[in-house]
Amino acid sequence: TMWADHLMAVLWVLACVCALAVAQAPALRVMPFGDSITEWQCNSESQGGWRNYFGQKIGGSPAWDYVGSKFGCGNHEGHSGWTIAQLEGIAQDVLSVHRPDVIMLQAGTNDLFFNQPGYSGGADVAGCLARMTTLLNTTFSVLPSAHVFVSGVTYINATRCANYSQAPWHPPNCPTSMQSWIVELNSQLPAVVSAFAGRGFHVSFHDPNPSCNFVADDYWTWGIHFTESGYSKIAAAWLAAVRPLFDLIAARRAHDAL
């Protein structure tokens, strides 16, 4: 019993040390990383899209903060119109500077959007998967202990997006097969993520579309971006993916700092 009491005392002390380390650890650094769906607007119409709603819903424990080279309703690394390949082009620099503990990565919409005649930079599904593999390789080469949450690409409203060329900035219409490409990409991204998890990296995937169940009112005018109701749904999908692991990530970061 003496040894049992001694062991319990040691375990109690270790638990207190770990709890104190978590409590005193700096705030988790969270980087939203992606395209215009990540960036969105910071004005009277929207306070940063899903980033605002996610911040409200996840709360303040453990302590956390958005990081990134851009600022608009919080720091972020959202780049309007960018493909996975373009994000990979800045990944080493921005990750080295801001060193996020958590990366909320959603990309691929523009790769598929520009996969049409007359435009460069696009990619088909196989190309997107290869680009995502390269981006994750770069990410974990810089931050091997970070947790990357990979989101599937959100569905478009194909009817509205077929008229996208009518927008004032004169983009092309969405490719007629874009929605089916998104479905195919989302079905194959888990295998890419699993390969990195199998190598010991902290990475997970979620497809927001089933839980979001987008309706017409959730889409902004041209069917790629979202209204506040749509972004609120996207935030809820992010929350369901991130919240169960948030405390564990904080504890792991605190342990690594001991």
Short mmCIF file of C-alpha atoms in Angstrom, two decimals:
data_model
loop_
_atom_site.label_atom_id
_atom_site.label_comp_id
_atom_site.label_asym_id
_atom_site.label_seq_id
_atom_site.Cartn_x
_atom_site.Cartn_y
_atom_site.Cartn_z
CA THR A 1 0.00 0.00 0.00
CA MET A 2 2.94 2.33 0.66
CA TRP A 3 4.08 1.94 -2.95
CA ALA A 4 0.53 2.39 -4.18
CA ASP A 5 0.19 5.58 -2.17
CA HIS A 6 3.54 6.78 -3.48
CA LEU A 7 2.52 6.05 -7.06
CA MET A 8 -0.77 7.89 -6.63
CA ALA A 9 1.09 10.88 -5.22
CA VAL A 10 3.49 10.93 -8.18
CA LEU A 11 0.63 10.66 -10.66
CA TRP A 12 -1.21 13.47 -8.89
CA VAL A 13 1.84 15.71 -9.07
CA LEU A 14 2.32 14.92 -12.77
CA ALA A 15 -1.33 15.68 -13.46
CA CYS A 16 -1.00 19.01 -11.67
CA VAL A 17 2.17 19.86 -13.60
CA CYS A 18 0.49 19.04 -16.92
CA ALA A 19 -2.63 21.02 -16.00
CA LEU A 20 -0.46 23.99 -14.95
CA ALA A 21 1.53 23.74 -18.18
CA VAL A 22 -1.67 23.84 -20.24
CA ALA A 23 -3.02 26.76 -18.22
CA GLN A 24 0.22 28.76 -18.56
CA ALA A 25 0.97 27.84 -22.17
CA PRO A 26 0.71 30.61 -24.77
CA ALA A 27 -2.47 30.70 -26.79
CA LEU A 28 -2.80 28.13 -29.54
CA ARG A 29 -1.95 29.65 -32.90
CA VAL A 30 -4.68 28.88 -35.44
CA MET A 31 -4.19 29.65 -39.14
CA PRO A 32 -7.14 29.67 -41.56
CA PHE A 33 -5.40 28.79 -44.84
CA GLY A 34 -7.15 28.81 -48.19
CA ASP A 35 -8.80 30.87 -50.91
CA SER A 36 -11.60 33.46 -50.95
CA ILE A 37 -13.96 31.16 -49.04
CA THR A 38 -11.45 31.45 -46.19
CA GLU A 39 -10.80 35.16 -46.70
CA TRP A 40 -14.25 36.49 -47.55
CA GLN A 41 -15.33 40.01 -46.60
CA CYS A 42 -14.68 42.12 -43.52
CA ASN A 43 -17.30 44.84 -43.64
CA SER A 44 -20.85 45.64 -42.58
CA GLU A 45 -22.12 42.70 -44.67
CA SER A 46 -19.85 40.02 -43.22
CA GLN A 47 -17.27 39.79 -40.45
CA GLY A 48 -14.93 37.36 -42.15
CA GLY A 49 -17.37 34.64 -43.19
CA TRP A 50 -16.96 31.31 -41.40
CA ARG A 51 -13.93 32.54 -39.42
CA ASN A 52 -16.16 34.85 -37.40
CA TYR A 53 -18.74 32.19 -36.62
CA PHE A 54 -16.10 29.58 -35.77
CA GLY A 55 -14.45 32.00 -33.35
CA GLN A 56 -17.74 32.65 -31.62
CA LYS A 57 -18.66 28.97 -31.35
CA ILE A 58 -15.40 27.43 -30.18
CA GLY A 59 -15.04 29.70 -27.16
CA GLY A 60 -11.92 30.76 -25.33
CA SER A 61 -10.72 27.61 -23.57
CA PRO A 62 -8.06 26.59 -24.31
CA ALA A 63 -6.81 30.05 -25.21
CA TRP A 64 -6.22 30.52 -28.94
CA ASP A 65 -5.72 33.21 -31.55
CA TYR A 66 -5.90 33.46 -35.32
CA VAL A 67 -2.54 34.00 -37.06
CA GLY A 68 -1.53 34.79 -40.63
CA SER A 69 0.05 37.45 -42.81
CA LYS A 70 -3.29 39.04 -43.72
CA PHE A 71 -5.77 40.85 -41.50
CA GLY A 72 -9.48 41.30 -42.00
CA CYS A 73 -11.74 40.50 -39.07
CA GLY A 74 -8.80 38.63 -37.56
CA ASN A 75 -5.55 37.34 -38.98
CA HIS A 76 -5.73 34.69 -41.67
CA GLU A 77 -4.04 33.28 -44.76
CA GLY A 78 -6.97 33.40 -47.18
CA HIS A 79 -6.13 34.44 -50.75
CA SER A 80 -8.92 35.19 -53.19
CA GLY A 81 -8.66 33.29 -56.47
CA TRP A 82 -5.69 31.18 -55.41
CA THR A 83 -5.15 27.54 -56.24
CA ILE A 84 -3.56 24.84 -54.07
CA ALA A 85 -0.35 25.31 -56.05
CA GLN A 86 -0.27 29.04 -55.31
CA LEU A 87 -0.85 28.42 -51.60
CA GLU A 88 2.01 25.92 -51.63
CA GLY A 89 4.19 28.64 -53.14
CA ILE A 90 3.92 30.75 -49.97
CA ALA A 91 3.53 27.94 -47.43
CA GLN A 92 7.15 27.68 -46.35
CA ASP A 93 7.42 31.42 -45.72
CA VAL A 94 4.12 32.03 -43.92
CA LEU A 95 4.33 28.86 -41.84
CA SER A 96 7.92 29.64 -40.81
CA VAL A 97 6.95 33.16 -39.74
CA HIS A 98 3.63 32.50 -38.00
CA ARG A 99 4.23 28.91 -36.83
CA PRO A 100 0.61 27.85 -36.29
CA ASP A 101 -0.24 24.93 -34.02
CA VAL A 102 -3.47 24.39 -35.94
CA ILE A 103 -3.95 24.87 -39.69
CA MET A 104 -7.49 24.95 -41.06
CA LEU A 105 -6.91 24.20 -44.73
CA GLN A 106 -9.51 24.37 -47.45
CA ALA A 107 -8.45 24.67 -51.09
CA GLY A 108 -9.22 23.26 -54.52
CA THR A 109 -12.16 25.36 -55.67
CA ASN A 110 -10.02 27.55 -57.94
CA ASP A 111 -7.98 24.64 -59.26
CA LEU A 112 -11.19 23.06 -60.56
CA PHE A 113 -12.71 26.41 -61.61
CA PHE A 114 -9.75 27.25 -63.86
CA ASN A 115 -9.64 23.73 -65.30
CA GLN A 116 -11.18 24.96 -68.56
CA PRO A 117 -10.02 26.16 -72.00
CA GLY A 118 -8.43 29.59 -72.12
CA TYR A 119 -7.25 29.64 -68.53
CA SER A 120 -4.01 28.57 -66.90
CA GLY A 121 -3.34 27.38 -63.39
CA GLY A 122 -6.23 24.97 -63.13
CA ALA A 123 -6.06 21.26 -62.42
CA ASP A 124 -8.23 18.19 -62.72
CA VAL A 125 -8.97 15.96 -59.73
CA ALA A 126 -5.71 14.00 -60.07
CA GLY A 127 -3.81 17.28 -60.29
CA CYS A 128 -5.54 18.61 -57.18
CA LEU A 129 -4.61 15.50 -55.23
CA ALA A 130 -0.98 15.80 -56.33
CA ARG A 131 -0.95 19.48 -55.40
CA MET A 132 -2.45 18.77 -51.97
CA THR A 133 0.19 16.11 -51.37
CA THR A 134 2.92 18.64 -52.20
CA LEU A 135 1.34 21.28 -49.95
CA LEU A 136 1.09 18.87 -47.02
CA ASN A 137 4.69 17.75 -47.57
CA THR A 138 5.81 21.37 -47.41
CA THR A 139 3.65 22.05 -44.37
CA PHE A 140 4.99 19.16 -42.33
CA SER A 141 8.57 19.82 -43.40
CA VAL A 142 8.23 23.23 -41.74
CA LEU A 143 5.95 22.27 -38.84
CA PRO A 144 6.13 18.53 -38.18
CA SER A 145 4.12 18.82 -34.94
CA ALA A 146 1.28 20.99 -36.26
CA HIS A 147 -2.24 19.60 -36.65
CA VAL A 148 -3.67 20.18 -40.11
CA PHE A 149 -7.42 19.98 -40.49
CA VAL A 150 -8.16 19.48 -44.19
CA SER A 151 -11.65 20.43 -45.34
CA GLY A 152 -13.28 19.09 -48.46
CA VAL A 153 -14.24 21.61 -51.13
CA THR A 154 -17.67 23.12 -50.58
CA TYR A 155 -20.30 22.46 -53.23
CA ILE A 156 -21.21 25.17 -55.71
CA ASN A 157 -24.69 26.18 -56.78
CA ALA A 158 -24.26 25.01 -60.35
CA THR A 159 -27.26 26.95 -61.68
CA ARG A 160 -25.96 30.29 -60.46
CA CYS A 161 -22.36 29.49 -61.29
CA ALA A 162 -23.34 28.79 -64.90
CA ASN A 163 -23.96 32.56 -65.14
CA TYR A 164 -20.82 33.68 -63.33
CA SER A 165 -19.56 35.49 -66.43
CA GLN A 166 -22.25 38.13 -65.82
CA ALA A 167 -20.42 39.31 -62.68
CA PRO A 168 -18.91 42.82 -62.98
CA TRP A 169 -15.33 41.47 -62.94
CA HIS A 170 -16.12 39.21 -65.95
CA PRO A 171 -14.91 35.79 -64.77
CA PRO A 172 -15.67 32.67 -66.79
CA ASN A 173 -18.66 30.53 -65.95
CA CYS A 174 -18.04 27.48 -63.80
CA PRO A 175 -17.18 24.39 -65.85
CA THR A 176 -20.26 22.27 -66.43
CA SER A 177 -18.61 19.30 -64.69
CA MET A 178 -17.29 21.26 -61.71
CA GLN A 179 -19.77 19.91 -59.18
CA SER A 180 -19.01 16.31 -60.09
CA TRP A 181 -15.29 17.08 -59.89
CA ILE A 182 -15.79 18.44 -56.37
CA VAL A 183 -17.62 15.27 -55.35
CA GLU A 184 -14.82 13.13 -56.80
CA LEU A 185 -12.06 15.22 -55.20
CA ASN A 186 -13.72 15.05 -51.78
CA SER A 187 -14.05 11.29 -52.08
CA GLN A 188 -10.31 10.90 -52.75
CA LEU A 189 -8.84 13.47 -50.36
CA PRO A 190 -9.21 11.14 -47.33
CA ALA A 191 -6.67 8.75 -48.87
CA VAL A 192 -4.13 11.58 -49.17
CA VAL A 193 -4.75 12.60 -45.57
CA SER A 194 -4.54 8.99 -44.35
CA ALA A 195 -1.15 8.58 -46.01
CA PHE A 196 0.24 11.46 -43.97
CA ALA A 197 -1.42 10.22 -40.79
CA GLY A 198 0.21 6.85 -41.45
CA ARG A 199 3.58 8.59 -41.43
CA GLY A 200 2.87 9.90 -37.94
CA PHE A 201 1.70 13.42 -38.74
CA HIS A 202 -1.29 15.05 -37.05
CA VAL A 203 -3.80 15.50 -39.86
CA SER A 204 -7.50 14.88 -40.31
CA PHE A 205 -10.15 15.36 -42.98
CA HIS A 206 -13.78 16.36 -42.96
CA ASP A 207 -16.28 16.88 -45.78
CA PRO A 208 -18.52 19.81 -44.79
CA ASN A 209 -21.19 19.20 -47.42
CA PRO A 210 -23.31 16.45 -45.81
CA SER A 211 -23.79 18.36 -42.55
CA CYS A 212 -24.13 21.77 -44.24
CA ASN A 213 -26.83 20.57 -46.64
CA PHE A 214 -26.64 23.86 -48.52
CA VAL A 215 -29.82 25.40 -49.94
CA ALA A 216 -30.18 28.24 -52.45
CA ASP A 217 -30.31 30.94 -49.75
CA ASP A 218 -26.93 29.83 -48.41
CA TYR A 219 -25.18 30.93 -51.62
CA TRP A 220 -24.01 34.39 -52.54
CA THR A 221 -25.02 35.82 -55.93
CA TRP A 222 -22.85 33.70 -58.22
CA GLY A 223 -23.01 30.34 -56.50
CA ILE A 224 -19.41 29.79 -55.34
CA HIS A 225 -19.29 31.90 -52.19
CA PHE A 226 -21.81 31.97 -49.39
CA THR A 227 -24.21 34.18 -47.51
CA GLU A 228 -24.05 34.45 -43.74
CA SER A 229 -26.30 31.40 -43.34
CA GLY A 230 -23.95 29.38 -45.52
CA TYR A 231 -20.84 30.52 -43.68
CA SER A 232 -22.49 29.74 -40.36
CA LYS A 233 -23.04 26.18 -41.58
CA ILE A 234 -19.41 25.92 -42.73
CA ALA A 235 -18.26 27.15 -39.31
CA ALA A 236 -20.36 24.46 -37.63
CA ALA A 237 -18.70 21.82 -39.81
CA TRP A 238 -15.27 23.16 -38.88
CA LEU A 239 -16.28 23.16 -35.21
CA ALA A 240 -17.36 19.52 -35.35
CA ALA A 241 -13.96 18.62 -36.82
CA VAL A 242 -11.74 20.78 -34.61
CA ARG A 243 -13.43 20.99 -31.20
CA PRO A 244 -13.00 17.30 -30.20
CA LEU A 245 -9.22 17.59 -30.70
CA PHE A 246 -8.64 21.17 -29.53
CA ASP A 247 -7.89 20.35 -25.88
CA LEU A 248 -5.65 17.45 -26.90
CA ILE A 249 -3.67 19.71 -29.23
CA ALA A 250 -3.23 22.25 -26.42
CA ALA A 251 -2.10 19.53 -24.01
CA ARG A 252 0.32 18.11 -26.57
CA ARG A 253 1.80 21.54 -27.24
CA ALA A 254 2.17 22.15 -23.49
CA HIS A 255 3.86 18.76 -23.04
CA ASP A 256 6.30 19.49 -25.86
CA ALA A 257 7.20 22.76 -24.12
CA LEU A 258 8.13 21.05 -20.84
#
